[in-house]
Structure formats: C-alpha cells, structure tokens
Amino acid sequence: MTGASMTVETISRHRCFGGIQGIHRHVSAETGTPMRFSVFVPPQAEHGPVPVLWFLSGLTCTEENFTVKAGAQRVAAELGLMLVAPDTSPRGDGVPDDPQGAYDFGLGAGFYVDAVQDPWARHYRMYSYITRELPQVLASAFPVDRTRQGISGHSMGGHGALTIALKNPGRFRSVSAFAPIAAPMACPWGEKALGRYLGPDRRDWRAYDACALIEDGHRLEALLVDQGGADQFLETQLRPDLLEAACAGAGIPLTLRRQPGYDHSYYFIASFMEDHLRWHAARLTERG
Amino acid sequence: MTGASMTVETISRHRCFGGIQGIHRHVSAETGTPMRFSVFVPPQAEHGPVPVLWFLSGLTCTEENFTVKAGAQRVAAELGLMLVAPDTSPRGDGVPDDPQGAYDFGLGAGFYVDAVQDPWARHYRMYSYITRELPQVLASAFPVDRTRQGISGHSMGGHGALTIALKNPGRFRSVSAFAPIAAPMACPWGEKALGRYLGPDRRDWRAYDACALIEDGHRLEALLVDQGGADQFLETQLRPDLLEAACAGAGIPLTLRRQPGYDHSYYFIASFMEDHLRWHAARLTERG
C-alpha cells in the first residue's frame, strides 16, 4: 500500500446522538480508485479505543444507505460501538460496469470478492479492500479496538459478512446478517456475479459462498440472521433454508428469525437493527 | 373538493416496527396537482382510531426525508402514534419554480402559505392543503382520531407547524419544532418567500410569521423547540431568540433546548425525535 492510501479526507461530519457521524474518502491501492466510507464514532471514544461493527450493504447501495436509513447510531451511542459502512464497489471513470447497466453486477455490486477475470480484475478487489486495506486506514484515523470487531450486512452485504467472517477465523467476535444471499452458487444473482468476476469454474466460487465454505470446514461460533417473510427475493435469491441446513450439518449455532410481513427494505433492517447491535455488543464487550 | 381528490393511491407499503409505512398519492383540489404524502400506521390502529402527529418538512424536502431519515417509526409504534409527512410544495408540469432555480423558493419551498401573487397563486396553496384538504383525505383512508392531533416540523416545516398551530386554536393538542424559521419576516428566506407569494405589503405577512401571530394575540398552550448550537442557519435565518422573546411576552410556556454541537441536518432531528414523540404522546393520550 502506498502512503497516499492512508490519507483520509473527511467529506461531512455531523453530531449525532452525542457521537460523530462522518463520511470519509481515501484513495484505495486495492481498487485503484477513491473510496468512500461512513464512520459513526460513539461518545465513549473520547475515553479510548472502542469496539467496531462493520456493516456491509447490498446491491445498488453506497456507504450512505445504512448511515441514513438504518437508525443504528442511537443504540451504537448507548453501547459504545463504532459503526463502519463501506461502499459496495469501486466507482469512477475507468471502472467497468455491467454492459447492460444492470443493477446486480458491476457498480454497486462488487459482491465482496477479488475478481480475477478481465476487465473486472483491475478494480473489483472488494474482498482485499474490506479485509486488509480499509481496516488499516480505519485504525490510522479512528480510535478503534481491533481486538473487538463484529461484522454484519444486508443481502449482498450479508453474503459479504458471512463469507468474510468464515474466511478470517478469530477476527470477528460476532457475526450477523439481514436477509443475506446465503448461497450465491445456488441463485441467479450469485451465479451471474461469481461467474463473471471469477470465471466459469464453479470450484473457484466456493471461496465466496457461505454454504460452501461451511461445507468445506470453515466455522463460526454463532450467527444471528433476520429474514423477512414477505421478502420478494426470499426463495429465488436468498435461500436461508440452505444456510440453515449447512449450519445444522456443521454444528454452527444459527439463530434464524423469520419475520412475518417484512420485506427486503431498510424498513425491515431498521426494525431489527437494535436486536443486532445488542447481540454484537454482548459479544464484543465480553472479557477475553 | 371534487370526489376525485379523495381517491388515495398507495405507491409503496412496508412493514416497519410492527406497523405499516406507506407512501400515498392523491390529486389535490387545492394545489391542482398530484400530491404525495407519507403515513406510518402504528400497530395499535388495528384496534381503533389512533392519535396523529403531523410532521412538516423543510426546504428541498419531499415526504420522503422525514420518513427515511428521522427514525420516528420505532417510538411511534411503541406509543401508538400515526405519523403523517406531506410534501413541501406542489410539483409537476405547469407548476412554476423560482426563476433562478434557487432551493429556497418555489418547488420544495411552499412555506405553508396560500399564495396570492401571480404566477404562484394558482398552485401554491400549501396552507389550505395542509389544514383543510389533506386532513379530510387522511381521515377518509386511515383510522385517525381527529380529536387527538399534534404537529411538528423542521426549519421551514417548523415555521409551518408553529403558524398552523397558532392559526387553528384547539385543533392541535401538542406543538413542537426542530430548528424552526421562527420569524420569517426577519430573515432572508422568509422575506424572499413571503414577498413573492404574498406581495410587497408586509402587513400581509404577519398571518404567516409565528412571532407576529403571537404579538397579534394568537396563543399556544405549550411549545417544545430543539435548536442545534452549531446550526449554520441559526443566527441569519432561524432566530429562536425572537421566538423566545415573543413567547415570554405572551406568557406562552416555551421549552427551548439549545443542543451544543448539533447542526441543521436530519442527524440532529433523529437525535431528539424520541423526546418530541414522547412529548406529543403525553399530550395526545391525556383524557379530555
């Protein structure tokens, strides 16, 4: 990484529930583009490093959706959690997009993978960006306790949270997801994205599929998932049934809550955000 | 009003905190345009009519800003409050806008007045729309207890809430505002808007200026106002000091809370929304 990538520019900064909600920008060495991310710093950070919850967003989102719509800052301020919400893909001139401009691939749809196929491989390195570069950038600029990290996300970002946690054992003390794409190898969104970013050999896709990772021996200590019962993508794209089976087969304690009447929107996320934040905080503030 | 104006079309509908968050559209006889409005129906409405809190938004906003950013549904669901957020101006082909496209007049900036000057008078009838037409439309389609209504708003919408409450004694049991334009006759935003909508005679402006209305004998039983101390518009546009003086002179119990470090954004509103909702609910659920 070059030194330039550690320079963080603050785009906006607002007092919020006694803490500070900011939007920041830096030049990413991984994606080769400027990248934005959102950070909520709780009031407790005035007294020392605080635990951090990463929230990965879904298709079409930027760092702003979670920040504006999830209503997470209130409880994070109470619990002393830093919240970090990255963007969902590289952006800018020279970053290739879906040739048809579809919403489910390319811009806003990085799927948290390191692409290996051209023309995607150069910029679409969201896995390394989220797991390696951004944590260093964050720690360089914010009072984060890197020994106490949790991760969550929504839809494509739920897929990101699950796969990143599974692939980085010991890094995240707490993992949850809202309506995750739980088995991308078994749904149209995932088949399209993994096929284009990674190529036609489906064996290469297993490194980015939560269910396949579990089948291949990766483990989580516990997992909380909320899934709306009226989610239009439930049966075709999300497949919590496959995650449930994979966790059962591997002995992973999964708390899967099916919430009748809730859809795929941020109104669903906001409704259950407090439960997730308290679930993470309980694990992030344990001694050990 | 024509029968057509009572037809409410539902544009979106989401389960949210056990209630329903919807965006709706109808053809307004007052503005002569289609108008959108947001309604949160709390779960308590399944058992009968519920009290309603009107929230009027600020410059550039639509019905969506409060709905998405304020985080009000959680507490409204707990307290059994319906939330209604109208748009801030007529919109559409044929609705004139500020000739320079400025954000502080015309589209998104109706100032909750009935314009009398051409070309504004035909469509810019937000006072009558909010006080007469929309309440009827709401009652025709939602289980609202019209004897228990509160009103609040932000910035231009705080001005709207104060003036509408002052001009309609007995209708609203509770009134609050976030960073209201408290004395539009004494600030650039207000002078521009009232001058253009109402004409050059400043005596005509007094009917839409909270401080002037109080000076002219209008009263409120009580008023809660939150004002960010780091609000960039505080001294030039908002003038809570003039509201404080007017209330003191008239014996109106004003709770004016200056919140250090907070700005004019929805992060400020969200931070204190719960206090306002509980303040309204305490007055809307009283017997009487």
Coordinates of C-alpha atoms in Angstrom, one line a residue:
Chain A
M1 CA 0.0 0.0 0.0
T2 CA 1.3 3.5 -0.8
G3 CA 1.3 6.2 1.8
A4 CA -1.3 8.1 -0.1
S5 CA -3.9 5.5 0.6
M6 CA -3.7 6.2 4.3
T7 CA -4.7 9.8 3.9
V8 CA -8.3 10.1 4.9
E9 CA -10.3 13.1 3.8
T10 CA -13.5 14.0 5.7
I11 CA -16.4 14.9 3.4
S12 CA -19.0 15.5 6.1
R13 CA -19.3 15.4 9.8
H14 CA -22.4 15.7 12.0
R15 CA -23.1 15.5 15.7
C16 CA -25.5 12.6 16.1
F17 CA -26.8 11.0 19.4
G18 CA -23.8 12.5 21.2
G19 CA -21.3 11.0 18.8
I20 CA -20.0 12.0 15.4
Q21 CA -21.3 10.6 12.1
G22 CA -18.8 11.2 9.3
I23 CA -18.4 10.4 5.6
H24 CA -14.8 10.0 4.5
R25 CA -12.8 9.4 1.4
H26 CA -9.4 7.9 0.6
V27 CA -7.5 6.6 -2.4
S28 CA -7.6 2.8 -2.3
A29 CA -4.5 0.9 -3.5
E30 CA -6.6 -2.2 -3.8
T31 CA -9.3 -0.8 -6.1
G32 CA -7.2 1.9 -7.7
T33 CA -10.0 4.4 -7.1
P34 CA -11.1 6.9 -4.4
M35 CA -13.4 5.1 -2.0
R36 CA -15.9 6.5 0.4
F37 CA -16.8 5.0 3.8
S38 CA -19.0 6.0 6.7
V39 CA -17.9 6.0 10.3
F40 CA -20.0 6.6 13.4
V41 CA -17.8 7.4 16.4
P42 CA -19.7 6.9 19.7
P43 CA -19.2 9.3 22.6
Q44 CA -17.3 6.6 24.5
A45 CA -14.4 7.0 22.0
E46 CA -13.4 10.2 23.9
H47 CA -12.0 7.9 26.6
G48 CA -10.2 5.4 24.5
P49 CA -10.5 2.8 21.7
V50 CA -13.9 1.3 21.2
P51 CA -15.2 -1.9 19.5
V52 CA -16.3 -1.7 15.9
L53 CA -19.1 -3.2 13.9
W54 CA -18.6 -3.4 10.2
F55 CA -21.8 -3.2 8.1
L56 CA -21.7 -4.3 4.5
S57 CA -24.5 -3.1 2.3
G58 CA -26.5 -4.6 -0.5
L59 CA -26.9 -4.2 -4.3
T60 CA -27.1 -0.6 -5.5
C61 CA -26.1 0.8 -2.1
T62 CA -23.3 3.2 -1.2
E63 CA -21.9 4.0 2.2
E64 CA -24.9 6.3 2.7
N65 CA -27.9 3.9 2.8
F66 CA -27.0 2.2 6.1
T67 CA -25.9 5.6 7.5
V68 CA -29.1 7.4 6.8
K69 CA -31.7 4.7 6.9
A70 CA -30.8 2.0 9.5
G71 CA -31.2 4.2 12.6
A72 CA -28.2 2.4 14.1
Q73 CA -26.5 5.4 15.7
R74 CA -28.8 5.7 18.7
V75 CA -28.1 2.2 20.1
A76 CA -24.4 2.3 19.0
A77 CA -24.1 5.5 21.0
E78 CA -25.6 3.8 24.0
L79 CA -23.4 0.7 23.7
G80 CA -20.2 2.4 22.7
L81 CA -19.9 0.8 19.3
M82 CA -18.1 2.3 16.3
L83 CA -20.0 1.7 13.1
V84 CA -18.3 1.4 9.7
A85 CA -20.2 1.2 6.4
P86 CA -18.0 0.9 3.3
D87 CA -19.2 1.5 -0.3
T88 CA -20.2 -1.6 -2.3
S89 CA -17.9 -1.4 -5.3
P90 CA -15.2 0.8 -6.9
R91 CA -16.6 3.7 -8.8
G92 CA -15.4 6.4 -11.2
D93 CA -14.1 6.9 -14.7
G94 CA -12.3 3.8 -15.9
V95 CA -14.2 1.4 -13.7
P96 CA -16.1 -1.0 -15.9
D97 CA -19.8 -1.6 -15.3
D98 CA -22.3 -4.3 -16.3
P99 CA -22.5 -3.9 -20.1
Q100 CA -26.3 -3.6 -19.9
G101 CA -26.1 -1.4 -16.8
A102 CA -27.9 -4.0 -14.7
Y103 CA -28.2 -3.3 -11.0
D104 CA -26.9 -6.7 -9.9
F105 CA -23.3 -6.6 -11.3
G106 CA -20.5 -4.1 -11.6
L107 CA -21.1 -0.7 -10.0
G108 CA -22.8 -1.0 -6.6
A109 CA -22.4 -4.8 -6.9
G110 CA -18.9 -5.8 -6.0
F111 CA -20.0 -8.9 -4.1
Y112 CA -17.0 -8.6 -1.8
V113 CA -14.8 -10.7 -4.0
D114 CA -11.4 -10.2 -5.6
A115 CA -12.2 -10.5 -9.3
V116 CA -9.7 -12.5 -11.5
Q117 CA -11.4 -12.1 -14.9
D118 CA -10.8 -9.2 -17.2
P119 CA -11.9 -6.5 -17.3
W120 CA -13.0 -6.7 -13.7
A121 CA -9.8 -7.9 -12.0
R122 CA -8.1 -4.5 -12.0
H123 CA -10.6 -2.5 -9.9
Y124 CA -13.0 -5.1 -8.4
R125 CA -11.0 -6.1 -5.3
M126 CA -13.6 -5.6 -2.6
Y127 CA -12.5 -8.6 -0.6
S128 CA -9.0 -7.4 -0.1
Y129 CA -10.2 -3.8 0.3
I130 CA -12.6 -4.7 3.1
T131 CA -10.4 -7.3 4.9
R132 CA -7.0 -5.7 4.5
E133 CA -6.8 -2.1 3.3
L134 CA -9.8 -0.4 5.0
P135 CA -9.1 -1.9 8.4
Q136 CA -5.6 -0.3 8.3
V137 CA -7.0 3.0 7.0
L138 CA -9.6 2.9 9.8
A139 CA -7.1 2.2 12.5
S140 CA -4.9 5.0 11.3
A141 CA -7.6 7.6 11.7
F142 CA -10.1 6.4 14.3
P143 CA -9.8 5.1 17.9
V144 CA -10.8 1.5 17.1
D145 CA -10.0 -1.5 19.3
R146 CA -9.1 -4.0 16.6
T147 CA -9.3 -6.9 19.1
R148 CA -13.1 -6.3 19.3
Q149 CA -14.6 -6.4 15.9
G150 CA -18.0 -7.6 14.7
I151 CA -19.5 -7.8 11.2
S152 CA -23.0 -7.7 9.7
G153 CA -24.6 -6.8 6.4
H154 CA -27.7 -6.9 4.3
S155 CA -28.4 -9.0 1.2
M156 CA -25.2 -8.9 -0.9
G157 CA -23.6 -7.4 2.2
G158 CA -25.0 -10.3 4.3
H159 CA -23.2 -12.6 1.9
G160 CA -20.1 -10.5 2.4
A161 CA -20.3 -10.5 6.2
L162 CA -20.8 -14.3 6.3
T163 CA -18.0 -15.2 3.9
I164 CA -15.5 -12.7 5.3
A165 CA -16.1 -13.9 8.8
L166 CA -15.9 -17.6 7.8
K167 CA -12.6 -16.9 5.9
N168 CA -11.0 -14.9 8.7
P169 CA -11.3 -17.1 11.8
G170 CA -10.7 -15.3 15.1
R171 CA -11.0 -11.8 13.6
F172 CA -14.7 -11.2 14.3
R173 CA -16.1 -12.0 17.7
S174 CA -19.7 -11.5 16.4
V175 CA -21.4 -12.1 13.1
S176 CA -25.0 -11.4 12.0
A177 CA -26.8 -10.7 8.8
F178 CA -30.1 -9.3 7.4
A179 CA -31.6 -11.3 4.6
P180 CA -28.2 -12.5 3.3
I181 CA -27.6 -14.0 -0.1
A182 CA -26.8 -17.2 1.8
A183 CA -25.8 -19.5 -1.1
P184 CA -24.7 -17.4 -4.1
M185 CA -23.8 -20.5 -6.1
A186 CA -27.4 -21.5 -6.0
C187 CA -29.1 -18.3 -7.0
P188 CA -29.2 -16.1 -10.2
W189 CA -27.6 -13.0 -8.6
G190 CA -24.7 -15.1 -7.3
E191 CA -24.2 -17.2 -10.4
K192 CA -24.0 -14.1 -12.6
A193 CA -21.6 -12.2 -10.3
L194 CA -19.3 -15.1 -9.4
G195 CA -19.3 -16.4 -13.0
R196 CA -18.2 -13.0 -14.3
Y197 CA -15.8 -12.0 -11.6
L198 CA -14.2 -15.4 -11.1
G199 CA -14.7 -17.3 -14.3
P200 CA -16.6 -20.4 -15.3
D201 CA -15.0 -22.9 -13.0
R202 CA -17.6 -23.3 -10.2
R203 CA -14.9 -24.8 -7.9
D204 CA -13.4 -21.3 -7.7
W205 CA -16.7 -19.9 -6.5
R206 CA -16.7 -21.9 -3.3
A207 CA -14.3 -19.5 -1.6
Y208 CA -17.1 -16.9 -1.8
D209 CA -20.2 -18.9 -0.9
A210 CA -21.1 -19.1 2.8
C211 CA -22.7 -22.6 2.5
A212 CA -19.8 -24.0 0.5
L213 CA -17.3 -22.5 3.0
I214 CA -19.2 -24.2 5.8
E215 CA -19.2 -27.5 3.9
D216 CA -15.5 -27.1 3.3
G217 CA -14.9 -26.8 7.0
H218 CA -15.0 -23.1 7.9
R219 CA -16.8 -22.3 11.1
L220 CA -18.4 -19.5 13.1
E221 CA -19.0 -19.5 16.9
A222 CA -22.6 -18.2 16.5
L223 CA -24.7 -16.5 13.9
L224 CA -27.8 -14.3 14.1
V225 CA -29.9 -13.9 10.9
D226 CA -33.1 -12.0 10.4
Q227 CA -35.1 -12.7 7.3
G228 CA -38.3 -11.0 6.2
G229 CA -41.2 -13.4 5.5
A230 CA -42.5 -11.2 2.7
D231 CA -39.1 -10.6 1.1
Q232 CA -39.6 -10.7 -2.6
F233 CA -36.2 -12.3 -3.1
L234 CA -36.5 -14.9 -0.3
E235 CA -37.0 -18.1 -2.4
T236 CA -35.1 -17.2 -5.6
Q237 CA -32.1 -15.3 -4.3
L238 CA -31.6 -15.6 -0.6
R239 CA -32.1 -19.2 0.3
P240 CA -31.9 -19.1 4.2
D241 CA -33.0 -22.8 4.0
L242 CA -29.6 -23.7 2.6
L243 CA -27.8 -21.8 5.2
E244 CA -29.9 -23.4 7.9
A245 CA -29.0 -26.9 6.5
A246 CA -25.3 -26.0 6.3
C247 CA -25.2 -24.7 9.8
A248 CA -27.1 -27.7 11.1
G249 CA -24.7 -30.0 9.4
A250 CA -21.7 -28.3 10.8
G251 CA -23.0 -27.7 14.3
I252 CA -22.9 -23.9 13.9
P253 CA -25.4 -22.3 16.3
L254 CA -27.6 -20.3 14.0
T255 CA -30.4 -18.1 15.3
L256 CA -32.6 -17.7 12.2
R257 CA -35.6 -15.4 12.8
R258 CA -38.2 -15.3 10.1
Q259 CA -40.1 -12.1 10.5
P260 CA -43.6 -12.3 9.1
G261 CA -44.7 -9.5 6.8
Y262 CA -41.3 -7.8 6.5
D263 CA -39.8 -7.2 3.0
H264 CA -36.2 -6.6 1.8
S265 CA -36.1 -2.9 2.5
Y266 CA -34.3 -0.7 5.1
Y267 CA -37.6 -0.5 6.9
F268 CA -37.0 -4.2 7.7
I269 CA -33.4 -3.6 8.7
A270 CA -34.3 -0.6 10.9
S271 CA -36.9 -2.7 12.7
F272 CA -34.4 -5.2 13.9
M273 CA -31.2 -3.2 14.0
E274 CA -31.4 -2.7 17.7
D275 CA -31.5 -6.5 18.3
H276 CA -28.4 -7.0 16.2
L277 CA -26.5 -4.2 17.8
R278 CA -27.2 -5.6 21.3
W279 CA -26.3 -9.1 20.1
H280 CA -22.9 -7.8 18.8
A281 CA -22.2 -5.7 21.8
A282 CA -22.8 -8.6 24.2
R283 CA -20.0 -10.5 22.4
L284 CA -17.7 -7.5 21.8
T285 CA -17.7 -6.3 25.4
E286 CA -17.0 -9.8 26.9
R287 CA -13.7 -10.2 28.6
G288 CA -11.2 -12.4 26.8
Chain B
M1 CA -63.3 19.5 -3.3
T2 CA -64.1 17.0 -6.1
G3 CA -64.7 13.4 -5.4
A4 CA -61.5 12.5 -7.3
S5 CA -59.4 14.2 -4.7
M6 CA -60.5 11.8 -2.1
T7 CA -59.1 8.8 -4.0
V8 CA -55.8 7.7 -2.4
E9 CA -53.4 5.7 -4.4
T10 CA -50.8 3.7 -2.5
I11 CA -47.3 3.9 -4.1
S12 CA -45.4 1.8 -1.5
R13 CA -46.1 -0.1 1.6
H14 CA -43.6 -1.6 4.0
R15 CA -43.9 -3.4 7.4
C16 CA -41.9 -1.4 9.8
F17 CA -41.6 -1.9 13.6
G18 CA -44.9 -3.8 13.6
G19 CA -46.8 -1.1 11.8
I20 CA -47.1 -0.1 8.1
Q21 CA -45.0 2.7 6.5
G22 CA -46.7 3.8 3.3
I23 CA -46.3 6.5 0.6
H24 CA -49.5 7.6 -1.0
R25 CA -50.6 9.9 -3.7
H26 CA -53.8 11.8 -4.5
V27 CA -55.0 14.6 -6.8
S28 CA -55.2 17.8 -4.7
A29 CA -58.0 20.2 -5.5
E30 CA -56.1 22.9 -3.6
T31 CA -52.8 22.7 -5.5
G32 CA -54.3 21.4 -8.7
T33 CA -51.6 18.7 -8.8
P34 CA -51.0 15.2 -7.7
M35 CA -49.5 15.3 -4.1
R36 CA -47.6 12.6 -2.3
F37 CA -47.7 12.1 1.5
S38 CA -46.2 9.5 3.9
V39 CA -48.2 7.8 6.6
F40 CA -46.9 5.5 9.3
V41 CA -49.8 3.5 10.8
P42 CA -48.8 2.0 14.2
P43 CA -49.9 -1.5 15.2
Q44 CA -52.4 -0.1 17.7
A45 CA -54.5 1.1 14.7
E46 CA -55.7 -2.5 14.3
H47 CA -57.9 -1.9 17.4
G48 CA -59.3 1.5 16.5
P49 CA -58.5 5.1 15.7
V50 CA -55.2 6.5 16.9
P51 CA -53.8 10.0 17.5
V52 CA -51.8 11.5 14.7
L53 CA -48.7 13.6 14.6
W54 CA -48.2 15.8 11.5
F55 CA -44.6 16.5 10.6
L56 CA -43.9 19.3 8.1
S57 CA -40.5 19.2 6.4
G58 CA -38.0 21.8 5.4
L59 CA -36.6 23.4 2.3
T60 CA -35.8 21.0 -0.6
C61 CA -37.5 18.1 1.2
T62 CA -40.3 15.8 0.0
E63 CA -42.5 13.4 2.0
E64 CA -39.5 11.0 1.9
N65 CA -36.9 12.8 4.1
F66 CA -38.6 12.5 7.4
T67 CA -39.9 9.0 6.5
V68 CA -36.5 7.6 5.8
K69 CA -34.1 9.7 8.0
A70 CA -35.8 10.7 11.2
G71 CA -36.1 7.2 12.8
A72 CA -39.5 8.1 14.2
Q73 CA -41.4 4.9 13.5
R74 CA -39.8 2.9 16.3
V75 CA -41.2 5.2 19.1
A76 CA -44.4 5.9 17.2
A77 CA -45.1 2.2 17.1
E78 CA -44.5 2.0 20.9
L79 CA -46.7 5.0 21.6
G80 CA -49.4 4.3 19.1
L81 CA -49.0 7.4 17.1
M82 CA -49.8 7.8 13.4
L83 CA -47.2 9.9 11.6
V84 CA -48.1 11.9 8.6
A85 CA -45.4 13.7 6.5
P86 CA -46.7 15.8 3.5
D87 CA -44.7 17.1 0.6
T88 CA -43.4 20.7 0.8
S89 CA -44.8 22.2 -2.3
P90 CA -46.9 21.3 -5.4
R91 CA -44.8 19.7 -8.2
G92 CA -45.2 18.8 -11.8
D93 CA -45.5 20.3 -15.3
G94 CA -47.1 23.7 -15.1
V95 CA -46.1 24.4 -11.5
P96 CA -43.8 27.5 -11.7
D97 CA -40.5 27.4 -9.9
D98 CA -38.0 30.0 -8.8
P99 CA -36.8 31.7 -12.0
Q100 CA -33.2 31.0 -11.0
G101 CA -34.0 27.5 -9.7
A102 CA -33.0 28.5 -6.1
Y103 CA -33.6 26.0 -3.4
D104 CA -35.4 28.4 -1.1
F105 CA -38.4 29.3 -3.2
G106 CA -40.9 27.5 -5.4
L107 CA -40.5 23.7 -5.7
G108 CA -39.7 22.2 -2.4
A109 CA -40.3 25.5 -0.7
G110 CA -44.0 26.2 -0.4
F111 CA -43.6 27.8 3.1
Y112 CA -47.1 26.5 4.0
V113 CA -48.8 29.6 2.8
D114 CA -51.7 30.3 0.3
A115 CA -50.0 32.5 -2.3
V116 CA -51.9 35.4 -3.7
Q117 CA -49.4 36.7 -6.2
D118 CA -49.2 35.5 -9.8
P119 CA -47.9 33.1 -11.0
W120 CA -47.8 31.4 -7.6
A121 CA -51.4 31.8 -6.5
R122 CA -52.8 29.0 -8.7
H123 CA -50.8 26.0 -7.3
Y124 CA -49.0 27.3 -4.2
R125 CA -51.8 26.7 -1.7
M126 CA -50.0 24.7 0.9
Y127 CA -51.7 26.3 3.9
S128 CA -55.2 25.2 2.7
Y129 CA -53.8 21.9 1.5
I130 CA -52.3 21.0 4.9
T131 CA -55.0 22.4 7.1
R132 CA -58.2 21.6 5.1
E133 CA -57.8 19.1 2.3
L134 CA -55.2 16.6 3.5
P135 CA -56.9 16.1 6.9
Q136 CA -60.0 15.1 5.0
V137 CA -58.2 12.8 2.7
L138 CA -56.3 11.3 5.6
A139 CA -59.5 10.6 7.6
S140 CA -61.1 9.1 4.5
A141 CA -58.4 6.5 4.2
F142 CA -56.8 5.9 7.6
P143 CA -58.0 5.2 11.2
V144 CA -57.2 8.6 12.6
D145 CA -58.7 10.1 15.8
R146 CA -59.1 13.7 14.7
T147 CA -59.7 14.8 18.2
R148 CA -56.1 14.0 19.1
Q149 CA -53.7 15.7 16.7
G150 CA -50.2 17.1 17.2
I151 CA -48.0 19.0 14.8
S152 CA -44.2 19.4 14.5
G153 CA -41.7 20.2 11.7
H154 CA -38.2 21.2 10.8
S155 CA -36.9 24.5 9.6
M156 CA -39.4 25.8 7.0
G157 CA -41.6 23.0 8.4
G158 CA -41.1 24.2 11.9
H159 CA -42.4 27.6 10.7
G160 CA -45.3 25.7 9.2
A161 CA -46.1 23.8 12.4
L162 CA -45.9 26.9 14.6
T163 CA -48.0 29.2 12.3
I164 CA -50.6 26.5 11.6
A165 CA -51.0 25.6 15.2
L166 CA -51.3 29.3 16.2
K167 CA -53.9 30.0 13.5
N168 CA -56.0 26.9 14.3
P169 CA -56.7 27.1 18.1
G170 CA -58.0 24.0 19.6
R171 CA -57.0 21.7 16.8
F172 CA -53.6 20.6 17.9
R173 CA -53.1 19.4 21.5
S174 CA -49.4 19.4 21.1
V175 CA -46.9 21.5 19.1
S176 CA -43.1 21.2 18.7
A177 CA -40.4 22.2 16.2
F178 CA -36.9 21.4 15.3
A179 CA -34.8 24.5 14.3
P180 CA -37.9 26.4 13.1
I181 CA -37.7 29.5 10.9
A182 CA -39.2 31.3 13.9
A183 CA -39.5 34.8 12.5
P184 CA -39.7 34.7 8.7
M185 CA -40.3 38.4 8.4
A186 CA -36.9 38.9 10.0
C187 CA -34.8 36.6 7.8
P188 CA -33.7 36.4 4.2
W189 CA -35.5 33.1 3.5
G190 CA -38.8 34.4 4.8
E191 CA -38.6 37.8 3.3
K192 CA -38.0 36.3 -0.1
A193 CA -40.8 33.7 0.1
L194 CA -43.4 35.9 1.8
G195 CA -42.6 38.8 -0.5
R196 CA -43.1 36.7 -3.6
Y197 CA -46.0 34.6 -2.5
L198 CA -47.9 37.3 -0.7
G199 CA -46.8 40.6 -2.3
P200 CA -44.9 43.6 -1.0
D201 CA -47.2 44.7 1.8
R202 CA -45.5 43.3 4.9
R203 CA -48.8 43.6 6.9
D204 CA -50.0 40.7 4.9
W205 CA -47.0 38.6 6.0
R206 CA -48.0 38.7 9.7
A207 CA -50.5 35.9 9.1
Y208 CA -47.6 33.6 8.4
D209 CA -45.0 34.6 10.9
A210 CA -45.0 32.9 14.3
C211 CA -43.7 35.8 16.2
A212 CA -46.1 38.2 14.6
L213 CA -49.0 35.9 15.2
I214 CA -48.1 35.7 18.9
E215 CA -47.8 39.5 19.0
D216 CA -51.2 39.7 17.4
G217 CA -52.8 37.6 20.1
H218 CA -52.6 34.0 19.0
R219 CA -51.6 31.6 21.6
L220 CA -50.3 28.0 22.2
E221 CA -50.7 26.1 25.4
A222 CA -47.1 24.9 25.4
L223 CA -44.3 24.6 22.9
L224 CA -41.1 22.4 22.7
V225 CA -38.3 23.6 20.4
D226 CA -34.9 22.0 19.8
Q227 CA -32.2 24.1 18.2
G228 CA -28.7 22.9 17.3
G229 CA -26.0 25.2 18.6
A230 CA -23.8 24.6 15.5
D231 CA -26.6 25.1 13.1
Q232 CA -25.2 27.2 10.2
F233 CA -28.6 29.0 9.8
L234 CA -29.1 29.8 13.4
E235 CA -28.4 33.5 13.5
T236 CA -29.3 34.5 10.0
Q237 CA -32.4 32.5 9.3
L238 CA -33.9 30.8 12.3
R239 CA -33.9 33.4 15.1
P240 CA -35.0 31.4 18.1
D241 CA -34.2 34.5 20.2
L242 CA -37.1 36.3 18.6
L243 CA -39.4 33.4 19.3
E244 CA -38.2 33.2 22.9
A245 CA -39.0 36.9 23.4
A246 CA -42.4 36.6 21.8
C247 CA -43.3 33.7 24.0
A248 CA -42.0 35.4 27.1
G249 CA -44.1 38.5 26.2
A250 CA -47.2 36.5 25.7
G251 CA -46.8 34.1 28.6
I252 CA -46.5 31.0 26.3
P253 CA -44.6 28.2 28.0
L254 CA -41.7 27.6 25.7
T255 CA -39.2 24.8 26.3
L256 CA -36.3 25.9 24.1
R257 CA -33.4 23.5 24.2
R258 CA -30.2 24.6 22.6
Q259 CA -28.2 21.5 21.8
P260 CA -24.5 22.2 21.6
G261 CA -22.6 20.9 18.5
Y262 CA -25.7 19.8 16.6
D263 CA -26.3 21.2 13.1
H264 CA -29.3 21.6 10.8
S265 CA -29.4 18.1 9.4
Y266 CA -31.6 15.0 10.0
Y267 CA -28.8 13.7 12.2
F268 CA -29.9 16.4 14.6
I269 CA -33.6 15.7 14.1
A270 CA -33.1 11.9 14.7
S271 CA -31.1 12.5 17.8
F272 CA -34.0 14.3 19.5
M273 CA -37.0 12.8 17.7
E274 CA -37.8 10.4 20.6
D275 CA -38.1 13.3 23.1
H276 CA -40.5 15.1 20.8
L277 CA -42.6 12.0 20.2
R278 CA -42.9 11.3 23.9
W279 CA -43.8 15.0 24.5
H280 CA -46.6 14.8 21.9
A281 CA -47.8 11.4 23.1
A282 CA -48.1 12.7 26.7
R283 CA -50.5 15.4 25.5
L284 CA -52.3 13.3 22.9
T285 CA -53.2 10.5 25.2
E286 CA -54.5 12.7 28.0
R287 CA -58.2 12.4 28.8
G288 CA -60.2 15.4 27.9

